[in-house]
Coordinates of C-alpha atoms and ligand atoms in Angstrom, one line a residue:
Q7 CA 119.8 109.8 106.6
V8 CA 117.5 110.3 109.6
S9 CA 115.2 107.5 108.2
H10 CA 118.2 105.2 107.7
A11 CA 119.5 105.9 111.2
L12 CA 116.1 105.2 112.8
K13 CA 115.6 102.0 111.0
S14 CA 119.0 100.6 112.0
L15 CA 118.5 101.8 115.6
A16 CA 115.3 99.8 115.8
R17 CA 117.1 96.6 115.1
K18 CA 120.0 97.0 117.6
E19 CA 119.9 94.4 120.3
E20 CA 121.4 96.9 122.6
W21 CA 118.2 98.9 122.6
K22 CA 116.1 95.9 123.5
H23 CA 118.5 95.3 126.4
R24 CA 118.3 99.0 127.5
L25 CA 114.5 98.9 127.4
Q26 CA 114.4 95.7 129.5
Q27 CA 116.9 97.2 132.0
S28 CA 115.3 100.6 132.5
E29 CA 111.6 100.7 133.4
E30 CA 111.8 104.5 133.2
L31 CA 113.1 104.5 129.6
H32 CA 110.6 101.8 128.7
D33 CA 107.7 103.8 130.0
I34 CA 108.9 107.1 128.4
L35 CA 109.3 105.6 125.0
L36 CA 106.1 103.7 125.2
K37 CA 104.3 107.0 125.6
A38 CA 105.5 108.0 122.1
A39 CA 104.7 104.5 120.7
N40 CA 101.1 104.6 122.1
R41 CA 100.0 106.8 119.3
Y42 CA 100.7 104.0 116.8
V43 CA 100.6 100.8 118.8
A44 CA 97.7 99.4 120.8
G45 CA 99.9 98.2 123.7
E46 CA 102.1 95.2 124.5
K47 CA 99.4 92.6 125.0
R48 CA 97.0 90.9 122.6
S49 CA 94.1 92.1 124.8
D50 CA 95.3 95.7 124.2
G51 CA 95.0 95.2 120.5
L52 CA 91.7 93.5 120.7
A53 CA 90.2 96.2 123.0
I54 CA 91.0 98.9 120.4
A55 CA 90.0 96.7 117.5
R56 CA 86.5 96.2 119.0
K57 CA 86.0 99.9 119.4
L58 CA 87.1 100.6 115.8
Q59 CA 84.9 97.8 114.5
A60 CA 81.9 99.2 116.4
K61 CA 82.6 102.5 114.6
G62 CA 82.4 100.8 111.2
Y63 CA 86.0 100.2 110.3
G64 CA 87.4 96.9 109.2
I65 CA 90.4 95.7 111.2
S66 CA 93.9 94.3 110.4
L67 CA 95.6 93.2 113.5
E68 CA 99.3 92.3 113.8
N69 CA 101.6 91.1 116.6
I70 CA 104.7 93.0 115.7
G71 CA 107.8 91.0 114.9
E72 CA 110.3 90.1 112.2
N73 CA 113.4 88.1 111.5
T74 CA 112.8 85.3 114.1
K75 CA 115.9 83.2 114.0
L76 CA 115.2 80.3 116.4
L77 CA 112.7 77.5 115.6
A78 CA 111.2 77.7 119.1
Q79 CA 110.5 81.4 118.7
C80 CA 109.0 80.9 115.2
R81 CA 106.6 78.4 116.8
E82 CA 105.8 80.7 119.6
A83 CA 105.0 83.5 117.2
K84 CA 102.8 81.1 115.1
M85 CA 100.9 80.1 118.3
E86 CA 100.3 83.7 119.1
F87 CA 98.8 84.2 115.6
D88 CA 96.7 81.1 116.1
Q89 CA 95.1 82.7 119.2
L90 CA 94.9 86.1 117.5
I91 CA 92.9 84.5 114.6
E92 CA 90.4 83.0 117.0
D93 CA 90.0 86.3 118.9
V94 CA 89.8 88.5 115.8
G95 CA 87.3 86.1 114.3
A96 CA 85.1 86.5 117.4
I97 CA 84.9 90.3 116.9
A98 CA 83.2 89.9 113.5
P99 CA 83.6 88.0 110.3
G100 CA 85.7 89.5 107.6
Q101 CA 88.6 90.8 109.7
T102 CA 92.2 90.5 108.9
V103 CA 95.4 89.3 110.6
S104 CA 98.6 90.6 109.2
F105 CA 102.2 89.5 109.7
D106 CA 105.7 89.3 108.3
L107 CA 106.7 85.8 107.1
S108 CA 110.1 86.3 108.7
H109 CA 108.3 86.5 112.0
I110 CA 106.8 83.0 111.7
G111 CA 109.7 81.2 110.1
L112 CA 111.2 82.6 106.9
S113 CA 114.4 83.7 108.6
Y114 CA 114.8 80.2 109.9
Q115 CA 113.8 78.0 106.9
F116 CA 111.5 78.3 103.9
D117 CA 109.6 75.1 104.9
T118 CA 108.9 76.4 108.4
A119 CA 107.4 79.6 107.1
Y120 CA 105.3 77.7 104.6
G121 CA 104.1 75.1 107.1
H122 CA 103.1 77.7 109.6
L123 CA 101.3 79.7 107.0
I124 CA 99.3 76.7 105.9
E125 CA 98.3 76.0 109.5
L126 CA 97.3 79.6 110.0
A127 CA 95.3 79.6 106.8
E128 CA 93.4 76.5 107.9
K129 CA 92.6 78.2 111.2
A130 CA 91.7 81.5 109.6
N131 CA 89.3 79.6 107.3
E132 CA 87.4 78.2 110.3
H133 CA 87.1 81.7 111.8
E134 CA 86.3 83.7 108.6
V135 CA 89.5 85.6 108.9
T136 CA 91.7 86.8 106.0
L137 CA 95.5 86.6 106.4
M138 CA 97.6 89.4 104.8
I139 CA 101.3 88.8 104.3
S140 CA 103.4 92.0 104.6
M141 CA 106.3 92.7 102.2
E142 CA 109.8 93.0 103.7
E143 CA 113.2 94.1 102.3
S144 CA 113.8 93.3 98.6
T145 CA 116.4 90.7 99.6
K146 CA 113.4 88.6 100.8
T147 CA 110.9 89.4 98.0
D148 CA 111.5 86.2 95.9
Q149 CA 111.1 84.0 98.9
I150 CA 108.0 85.7 100.3
L151 CA 106.3 85.5 96.9
A152 CA 107.3 81.8 96.5
V153 CA 105.8 81.0 99.9
Y154 CA 102.7 83.0 99.1
R155 CA 102.2 81.5 95.7
Q156 CA 102.3 77.9 97.0
A157 CA 99.9 78.6 99.8
A158 CA 97.5 80.8 97.9
E159 CA 97.0 78.0 95.4
L160 CA 95.4 76.1 98.3
Y161 CA 93.8 78.9 100.3
S162 CA 91.9 81.9 98.9
N163 CA 91.9 83.6 102.3
I164 CA 95.6 84.6 102.0
G165 CA 96.6 87.9 100.5
I166 CA 99.9 89.6 99.8
T167 CA 101.4 93.1 100.0
L168 CA 103.3 94.6 97.0
Q169 CA 105.5 97.7 97.1
A170 CA 104.9 100.1 94.3
H171 CA 108.4 101.6 94.6
L172 CA 110.1 98.4 93.4
F173 CA 110.7 98.3 89.7
R174 CA 109.8 94.6 89.6
T175 CA 106.3 95.0 91.0
P176 CA 104.3 95.4 87.7
D177 CA 105.7 92.0 86.6
D178 CA 104.9 90.4 90.0
L179 CA 101.4 91.8 89.9
R180 CA 100.7 90.4 86.5
K181 CA 101.5 86.9 87.8
L182 CA 99.8 87.3 91.1
V183 CA 96.4 88.3 89.7
Q184 CA 96.0 84.7 88.6
L185 CA 95.6 83.8 92.3
P186 CA 92.4 84.7 94.2
G187 CA 94.1 86.5 97.2
K188 CA 93.6 90.1 98.1
I189 CA 96.5 92.4 97.0
R190 CA 97.5 95.3 99.2
I191 CA 99.4 98.0 97.4
V192 CA 101.8 100.1 99.5
K193 CA 104.5 102.6 98.4
G194 CA 107.2 100.7 100.3
A195 CA 108.8 101.4 103.6
Y196 CA 112.3 100.1 103.2
Q197 CA 115.4 101.9 102.0
E198 CA 116.4 100.1 98.8
P199 CA 119.2 100.5 96.3
S200 CA 118.4 102.9 93.4
H201 CA 118.6 100.2 90.8
L202 CA 115.8 98.3 92.5
A203 CA 113.4 101.0 93.7
M204 CA 112.3 104.6 93.0
E205 CA 112.0 107.5 95.5
R206 CA 108.8 109.1 96.6
S207 CA 107.8 111.2 93.5
D208 CA 105.0 111.8 91.0
Y209 CA 106.5 109.0 89.0
L210 CA 105.9 106.6 92.0
N211 CA 102.4 107.9 92.4
N212 CA 101.6 107.2 88.8
R213 CA 103.0 103.7 89.2
Y214 CA 100.8 103.2 92.2
L215 CA 97.7 104.3 90.2
E216 CA 98.7 101.9 87.3
L217 CA 98.9 99.0 89.7
V218 CA 95.5 99.8 91.3
D219 CA 94.0 100.3 87.9
H220 CA 95.1 96.9 86.8
L221 CA 93.6 95.3 89.9
V222 CA 90.3 97.2 89.6
S223 CA 89.9 96.5 85.9
T224 CA 90.4 92.8 86.6
N225 CA 87.9 92.9 89.5
H226 CA 90.6 91.7 91.9
P227 CA 90.2 92.4 95.6
V228 CA 92.6 95.2 96.5
S229 CA 93.6 97.2 99.6
V230 CA 94.9 100.7 98.8
A231 CA 97.2 101.2 101.8
T232 CA 98.3 104.8 101.7
H233 CA 97.9 108.0 103.6
D234 CA 98.6 110.2 100.6
Q235 CA 95.6 112.5 100.3
K236 CA 96.3 113.5 96.7
L237 CA 96.7 109.9 95.6
L238 CA 93.5 108.9 97.3
E239 CA 91.6 111.8 95.7
E240 CA 92.9 110.8 92.3
M241 CA 91.7 107.2 93.0
E242 CA 88.3 108.6 93.9
R243 CA 88.2 110.8 90.8
R244 CA 89.0 107.7 88.7
Q245 CA 86.2 105.8 90.4
F246 CA 88.6 103.2 91.9
L247 CA 87.4 103.6 95.5
Q248 CA 83.8 103.1 94.4
S249 CA 84.5 99.5 93.4
T250 CA 83.3 96.9 95.9
D251 CA 86.6 95.1 95.4
V252 CA 88.5 98.1 96.9
E253 CA 89.2 99.1 100.5
I254 CA 91.3 101.9 101.9
E255 CA 93.6 100.8 104.6
M256 CA 95.6 103.1 106.9
L257 CA 97.9 102.6 109.9
Y258 CA 96.4 103.2 113.3
G259 CA 97.4 106.7 114.6
I260 CA 98.2 108.2 111.2
Q261 CA 95.8 110.7 109.9
P262 CA 92.7 109.0 111.4
S263 CA 90.5 112.0 110.5
Q264 CA 91.2 111.4 106.8
L265 CA 90.2 107.7 107.0
K266 CA 87.0 108.8 108.9
L267 CA 86.1 111.1 106.1
F268 CA 86.4 108.3 103.5
K269 CA 84.3 106.0 105.8
E270 CA 81.6 108.7 106.0
K271 CA 81.5 108.9 102.2
G272 CA 80.6 105.2 102.2
Y273 CA 83.9 103.7 101.1
Q274 CA 85.2 100.5 102.7
T275 CA 87.9 101.4 105.2
R276 CA 90.3 99.3 107.3
V277 CA 92.6 100.2 110.2
Y278 CA 95.9 98.4 110.5
L279 CA 96.5 98.0 114.2
T280 CA 99.5 96.5 116.0
Y281 CA 100.5 95.3 119.4
G282 CA 103.4 93.5 121.0
H283 CA 106.7 93.7 122.8
E284 CA 108.5 94.8 119.7
W285 CA 106.7 98.1 119.8
F286 CA 110.0 100.0 119.7
L287 CA 110.8 98.6 116.3
Y288 CA 107.4 99.7 115.0
L289 CA 107.8 103.2 116.5
C290 CA 111.1 103.6 114.8
H291 CA 109.6 102.6 111.4
R292 CA 106.8 105.2 111.8
L293 CA 109.3 107.9 112.7
A294 CA 111.7 106.9 109.9
E295 CA 109.0 107.1 107.2
Y296 CA 108.0 110.5 108.3
P297 CA 110.7 112.2 110.4
E298 CA 108.4 115.1 111.4
N299 CA 106.9 112.5 113.7
I300 CA 109.9 112.9 116.0
Y301 CA 108.4 116.2 117.2
T302 CA 105.0 114.5 117.7
A303 CA 106.8 111.8 119.7
L304 CA 108.4 114.4 121.9
I305 CA 105.1 116.1 122.6
D306 CA 103.5 112.7 123.3
I307 CA 106.2 112.0 125.9
I308 CA 105.9 115.4 127.6
N309 CA 102.1 115.5 127.4
P310 CA 100.7 112.0 126.8
Ligands
FDA408 P1 104.0 109.0 101.6 O1 105.1 108.3 102.3 O2 104.2 109.6 100.3 O3 103.2 109.9 102.6 C1 102.1 110.7 102.1 C2 101.6 111.6 103.3 O4 101.0 110.7 104.3 C3 102.7 112.4 104.0 O5 103.0 113.6 103.3 C4 102.1 112.5 105.3 O6 101.2 113.6 105.3 C5 101.4 111.2 105.5 N1 102.2 110.2 106.2 C6 102.8 109.2 105.7 N2 103.4 108.4 106.6 C7 103.2 109.0 107.8 C8 103.6 108.8 109.1 N3 104.4 107.7 109.5 N4 103.2 109.6 110.0 C9 102.4 110.7 109.8 N5 102.0 111.0 108.5 C10 102.4 110.2 107.5 N6 105.4 99.0 103.7 C11 106.1 97.9 103.3 O7 107.2 98.1 102.8 N7 105.7 96.6 103.5 C12 104.4 96.4 104.0 O8 104.0 95.2 104.2 C13 103.6 97.5 104.4 N8 102.4 97.3 105.0 C14 101.6 98.4 105.1 C15 100.2 98.3 105.5 C16 99.4 99.4 105.6 C17 98.0 99.2 105.9 C18 99.9 100.7 105.3 C19 99.0 101.9 105.4 C20 101.2 100.8 105.0 C21 102.1 99.7 104.9 N9 103.4 99.9 104.6 C22 104.2 98.8 104.3 C23 104.1 101.2 104.7 C24 104.1 101.9 103.3 O9 105.0 101.3 102.5 C25 104.5 103.4 103.5 O10 105.8 103.4 104.0 C26 103.6 104.2 104.4 O11 102.3 103.9 104.1 C27 103.8 105.7 104.1 O12 103.6 105.9 102.7 P2 102.3 106.6 102.1 O13 101.7 105.8 101.1 O14 101.4 107.0 103.2 O15 102.8 107.9 101.3

């Protein structure tokens, strides 16, 4: 219930308005968000990305946003990603830019999202950057996969995120391994109806392992995007992490010491880092998926 409340709170326009109106409220909540978000500007994201890259981590950078409804805003978001690709490419080759398709056009029109994705893929090719498409609510899965499939047939530098908690995912995976793009496996962040998705459980963890097993055994590039220590240890025991096709990817600010240990063991590691004016939405997501973070947020506000 707490998770659900936080997720719907994040989307309320009223909150955006309140944050714009009150500098004090904006600054207080930003202190809590700073643990997970680089800042409001692209340069904030790039500054942290450079430091992480110098320490040996791969980077996935995202300008936070979703459900853009107006064409002009979709274009604006796409132009921000154009610039981000250039800047991320200048840090080092092999970095990643991540985004929601609904940020760059899917909530406006299928063709807008597809057109923008193709333009971004072209630019990313020039700058040796990989694009990773995030996975959103199950109501959008078919559309996201349709846009991805069409684009990934033309560009091998586009990857896709799949949610292990959805019952449909093993079928989707079987079809998607035909395409060259990297597949990021996550447990799933959205509250879904029980006939579509399973809860956090051993059953879900086993499903996660089966998906990764399938990818590793077909030598497909995969990002294991989880903070679950037990799950990661099991992947290590099964020799999944040792594969050169596999990288471990974690969200900035969540259990960084754990990712550091994996890096020190020699595994490929990547930090998913975000920036942007929609940081409140992102903060609510991080609190919702792990409500204990509410206490951490309070401490960050009192003692930043
Ligand atoms: P789980 O939720 O079972 O948590 C395992 C343990 O990890 C917890 O017990 C806790 O110790 C720690 N932990 C997890 N979340 C934490 C948090 N917020 N704060 C502190 N500790 C935490 N989802 C989605 O639906 N679509 C997407 O596109 C993406 N993209 C994405 C990219 C990357 C790189 C990552 C790491 C994650 C995503 N996600 C996502 C989010 C994902 O679906 C999932 O909600 C979170 O990763 C949390 O799930 P875990 O796998 O960590 O396991």
